Tab-separated table of C-alpha atoms and ligand atoms in Angstrom:
chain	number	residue	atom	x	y	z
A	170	UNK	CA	46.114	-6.562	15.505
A	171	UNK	CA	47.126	-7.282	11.456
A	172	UNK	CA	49.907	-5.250	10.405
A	173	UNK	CA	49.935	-3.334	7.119
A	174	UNK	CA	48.337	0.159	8.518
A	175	UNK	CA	48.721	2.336	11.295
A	176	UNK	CA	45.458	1.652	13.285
A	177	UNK	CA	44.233	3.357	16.144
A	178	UNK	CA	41.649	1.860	18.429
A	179	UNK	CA	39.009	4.034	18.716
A	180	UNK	CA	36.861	1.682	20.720
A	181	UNK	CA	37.338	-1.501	22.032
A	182	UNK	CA	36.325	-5.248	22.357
A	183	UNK	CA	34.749	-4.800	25.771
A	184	UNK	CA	33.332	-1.465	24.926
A	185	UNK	CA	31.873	-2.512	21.877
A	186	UNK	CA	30.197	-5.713	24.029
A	187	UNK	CA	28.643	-3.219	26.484
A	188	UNK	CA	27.174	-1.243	24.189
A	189	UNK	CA	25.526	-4.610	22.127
A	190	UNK	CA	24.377	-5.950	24.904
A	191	UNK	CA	22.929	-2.245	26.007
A	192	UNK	CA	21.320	-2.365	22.987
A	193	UNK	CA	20.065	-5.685	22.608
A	194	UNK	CA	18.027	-4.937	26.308
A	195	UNK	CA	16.647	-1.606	24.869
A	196	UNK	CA	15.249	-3.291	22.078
A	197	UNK	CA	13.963	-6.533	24.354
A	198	UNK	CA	12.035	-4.263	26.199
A	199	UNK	CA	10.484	-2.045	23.325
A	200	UNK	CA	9.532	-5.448	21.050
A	201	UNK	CA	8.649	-7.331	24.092
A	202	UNK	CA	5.091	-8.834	23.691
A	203	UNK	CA	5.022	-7.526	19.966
A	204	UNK	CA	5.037	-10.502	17.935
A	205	UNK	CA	8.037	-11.609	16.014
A	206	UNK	CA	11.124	-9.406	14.992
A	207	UNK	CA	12.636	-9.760	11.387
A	208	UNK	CA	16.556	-8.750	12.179
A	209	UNK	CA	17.829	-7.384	8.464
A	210	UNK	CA	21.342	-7.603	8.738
A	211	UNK	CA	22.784	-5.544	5.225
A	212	UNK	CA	25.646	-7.578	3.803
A	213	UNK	CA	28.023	-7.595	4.092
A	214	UNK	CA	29.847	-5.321	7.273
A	215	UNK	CA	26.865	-5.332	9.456
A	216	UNK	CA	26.838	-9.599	9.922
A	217	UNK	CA	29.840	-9.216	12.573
A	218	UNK	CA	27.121	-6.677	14.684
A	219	UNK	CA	23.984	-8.691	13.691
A	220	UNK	CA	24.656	-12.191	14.976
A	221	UNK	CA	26.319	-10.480	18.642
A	222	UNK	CA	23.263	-7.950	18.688
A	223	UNK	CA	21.126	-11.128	17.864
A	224	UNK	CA	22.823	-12.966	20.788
A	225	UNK	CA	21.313	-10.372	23.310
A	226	UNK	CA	18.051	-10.378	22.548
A	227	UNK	CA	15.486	-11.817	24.953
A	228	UNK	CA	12.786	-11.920	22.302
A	229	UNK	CA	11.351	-14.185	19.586
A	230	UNK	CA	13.247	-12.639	16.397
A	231	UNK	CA	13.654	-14.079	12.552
A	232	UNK	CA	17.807	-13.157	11.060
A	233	UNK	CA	17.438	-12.138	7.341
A	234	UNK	CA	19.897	-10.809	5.264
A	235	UNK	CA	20.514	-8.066	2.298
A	236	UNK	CA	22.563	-7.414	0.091
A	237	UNK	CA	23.339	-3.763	-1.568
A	238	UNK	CA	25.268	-2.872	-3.996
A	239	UNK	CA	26.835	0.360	-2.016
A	240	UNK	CA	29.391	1.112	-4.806
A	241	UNK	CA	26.180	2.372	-6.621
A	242	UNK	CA	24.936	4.541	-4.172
A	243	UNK	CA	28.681	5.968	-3.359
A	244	UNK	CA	29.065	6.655	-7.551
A	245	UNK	CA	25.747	7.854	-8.472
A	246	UNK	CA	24.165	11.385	-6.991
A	247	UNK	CA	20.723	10.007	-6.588
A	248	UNK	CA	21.917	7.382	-4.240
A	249	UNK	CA	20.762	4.205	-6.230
A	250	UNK	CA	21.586	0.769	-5.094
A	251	UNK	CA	20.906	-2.492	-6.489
A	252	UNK	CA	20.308	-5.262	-4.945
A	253	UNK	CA	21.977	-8.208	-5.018
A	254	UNK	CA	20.804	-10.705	-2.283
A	255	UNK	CA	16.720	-10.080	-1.462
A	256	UNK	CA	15.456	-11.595	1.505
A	257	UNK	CA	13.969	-14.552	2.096
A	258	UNK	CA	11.297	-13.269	4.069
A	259	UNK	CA	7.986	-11.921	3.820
A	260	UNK	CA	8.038	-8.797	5.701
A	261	UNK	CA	4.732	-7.623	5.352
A	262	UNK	CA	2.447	-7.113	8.564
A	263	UNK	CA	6.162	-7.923	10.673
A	264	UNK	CA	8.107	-5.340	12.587
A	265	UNK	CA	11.410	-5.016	10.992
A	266	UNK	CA	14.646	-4.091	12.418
A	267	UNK	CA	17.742	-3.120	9.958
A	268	UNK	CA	21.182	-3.462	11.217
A	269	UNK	CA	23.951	-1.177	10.135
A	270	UNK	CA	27.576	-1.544	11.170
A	271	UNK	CA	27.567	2.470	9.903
A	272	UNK	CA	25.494	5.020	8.662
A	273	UNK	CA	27.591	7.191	6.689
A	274	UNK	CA	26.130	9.776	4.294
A	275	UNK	CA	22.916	7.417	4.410
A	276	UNK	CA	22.276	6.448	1.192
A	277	UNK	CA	22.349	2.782	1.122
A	278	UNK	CA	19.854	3.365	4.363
A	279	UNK	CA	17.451	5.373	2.819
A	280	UNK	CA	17.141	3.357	-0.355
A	281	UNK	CA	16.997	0.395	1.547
A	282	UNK	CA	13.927	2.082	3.736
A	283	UNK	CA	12.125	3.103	0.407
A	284	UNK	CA	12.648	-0.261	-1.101
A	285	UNK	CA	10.951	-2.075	2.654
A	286	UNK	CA	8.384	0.479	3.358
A	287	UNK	CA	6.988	-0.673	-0.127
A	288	UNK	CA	6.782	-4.239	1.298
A	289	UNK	CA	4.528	-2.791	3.640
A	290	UNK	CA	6.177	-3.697	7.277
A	291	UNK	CA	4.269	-3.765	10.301
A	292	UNK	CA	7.136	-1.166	11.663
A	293	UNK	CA	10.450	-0.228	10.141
A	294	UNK	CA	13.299	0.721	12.315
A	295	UNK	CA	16.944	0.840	12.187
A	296	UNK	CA	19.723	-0.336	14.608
A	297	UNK	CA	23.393	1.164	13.711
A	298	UNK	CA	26.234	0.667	15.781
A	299	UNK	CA	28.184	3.596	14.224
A	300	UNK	CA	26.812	7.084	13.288
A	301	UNK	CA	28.545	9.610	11.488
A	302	UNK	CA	26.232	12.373	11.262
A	303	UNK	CA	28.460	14.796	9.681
A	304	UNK	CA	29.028	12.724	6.534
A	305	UNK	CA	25.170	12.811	5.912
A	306	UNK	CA	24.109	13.696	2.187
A	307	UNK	CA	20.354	12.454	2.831
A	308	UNK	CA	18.375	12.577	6.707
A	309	UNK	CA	17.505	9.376	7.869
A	310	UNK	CA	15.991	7.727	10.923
A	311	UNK	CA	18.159	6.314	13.333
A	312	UNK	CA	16.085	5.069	15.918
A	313	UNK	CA	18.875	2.837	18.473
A	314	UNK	CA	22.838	4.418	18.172
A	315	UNK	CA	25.780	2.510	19.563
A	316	UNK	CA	27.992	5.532	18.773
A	317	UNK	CA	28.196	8.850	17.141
A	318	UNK	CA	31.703	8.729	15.645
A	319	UNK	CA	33.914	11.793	13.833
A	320	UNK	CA	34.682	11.597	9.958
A	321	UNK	CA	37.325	9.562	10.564
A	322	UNK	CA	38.245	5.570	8.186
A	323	UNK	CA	37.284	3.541	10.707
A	324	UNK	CA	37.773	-0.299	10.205
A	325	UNK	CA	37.135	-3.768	12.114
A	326	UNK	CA	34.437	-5.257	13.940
A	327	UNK	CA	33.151	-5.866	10.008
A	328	UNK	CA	33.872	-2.889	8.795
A	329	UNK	CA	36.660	-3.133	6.280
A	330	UNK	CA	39.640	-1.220	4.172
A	331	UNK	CA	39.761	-3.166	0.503
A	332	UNK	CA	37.936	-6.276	2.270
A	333	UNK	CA	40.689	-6.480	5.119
A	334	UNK	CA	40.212	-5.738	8.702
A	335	UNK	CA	37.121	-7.113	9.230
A	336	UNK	CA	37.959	-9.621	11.992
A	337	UNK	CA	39.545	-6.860	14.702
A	338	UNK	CA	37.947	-7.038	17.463
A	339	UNK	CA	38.222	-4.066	17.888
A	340	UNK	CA	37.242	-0.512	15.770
A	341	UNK	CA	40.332	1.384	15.180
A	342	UNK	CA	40.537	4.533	12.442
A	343	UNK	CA	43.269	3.311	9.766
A	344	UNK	CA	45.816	6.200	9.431
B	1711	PRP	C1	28.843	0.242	4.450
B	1711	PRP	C2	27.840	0.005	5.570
B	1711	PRP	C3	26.556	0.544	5.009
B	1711	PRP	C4	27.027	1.659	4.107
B	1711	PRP	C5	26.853	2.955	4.775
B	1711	PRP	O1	28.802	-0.795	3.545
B	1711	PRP	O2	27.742	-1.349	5.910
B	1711	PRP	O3	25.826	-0.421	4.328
B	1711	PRP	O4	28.423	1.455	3.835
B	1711	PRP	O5	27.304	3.994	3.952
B	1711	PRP	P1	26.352	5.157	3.466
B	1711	PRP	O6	25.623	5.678	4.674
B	1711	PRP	O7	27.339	6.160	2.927
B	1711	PRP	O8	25.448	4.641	2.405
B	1711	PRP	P2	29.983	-1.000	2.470
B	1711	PRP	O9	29.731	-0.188	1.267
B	1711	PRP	O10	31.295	-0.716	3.148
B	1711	PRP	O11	29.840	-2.532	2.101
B	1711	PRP	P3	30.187	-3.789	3.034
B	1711	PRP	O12	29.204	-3.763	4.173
B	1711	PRP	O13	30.012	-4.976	2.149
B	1711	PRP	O14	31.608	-3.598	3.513
């Protein structure tokens, strides 16, 4: 662990593995025989959760990226983002998975869902490892959950406090 802040692990290397790999088998099985995936990883917190999620799949799958500008969405009361890195893929007539590290008030999700329905996906569904339902300023779908968590600063595993902390392996609320 880094030094600086008091962190508490909330959840661990080995339960944060079960609960990818649990997740990458759910999804197997529901894409399974439906053509290929396009895995949207959103820039930047979720790539730590994308490429181990991506690692457990047993299906034919395409890893895309996105980048938000969240600031926007946390400033501004309708929620806008910007993007700032599109994807290079064509999504239309493909069944599309998002990745989220978090869902937080859901915001940056449900601009990003307006902005790829529009693209006009095959399906549109979202994978978040964290859920914190009772920060939630807009409802949005979230269709596979690693773990409901409490309003707590939560950090590692690619989620971050001023950039640091990405690289624990572990998620630990920052005290
Ligand atoms: C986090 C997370 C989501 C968003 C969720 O990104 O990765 O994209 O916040 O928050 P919301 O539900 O309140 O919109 P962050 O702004 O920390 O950027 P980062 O991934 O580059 O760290």
């Amino acid at each position: 662990m880094e030094q600086g802040h008091a962190l508490e692990v909330l959840l661990t290397e080995e339960e944060i593995a079960d609960k990818v790999s649990f997740l990458g088998e759910q999804i197997s099985r529901d894409y399974a025989g439906s053509g290929e995936l396009v895995l949207v990883a959103v820039l930047r917190g979720s790539v730590y959760f994308a490429v181990d999620l991506s690692r457990c799949l047993a299906i034919p799958f395409v890893l895309d990226f996105i980048g938000i500008s969240s600031y926007a969405a946390k400033t501004d009361p309708l929620g806008i983002v910007r993007i700032t890195k599109d994807l290079d893929t064509n999504i239309a007539s493909k069944n599309v998975l998002l990745v989220e590290d978090i869902v937080d008030t859901g915001l940056t999700l449900n601009y990003l869902l307006k902005n790829l329905r529009t693209r006009k996906p095959l399906s549109l569904r979202v994978c978040a490892l964290l859920d914190m339902p009772a920060r939630r300023i807009v409802n949005v779908p979230v269709d596979y959950r690693g773990f409901e968590m409490p309003d707590v600063y939560v950090v590692g595993y690619g989620l971050d406090y001023q950039e640091r902390y990405r690289n624990l392996k572990e998620i630990a609320v920052l005290k």
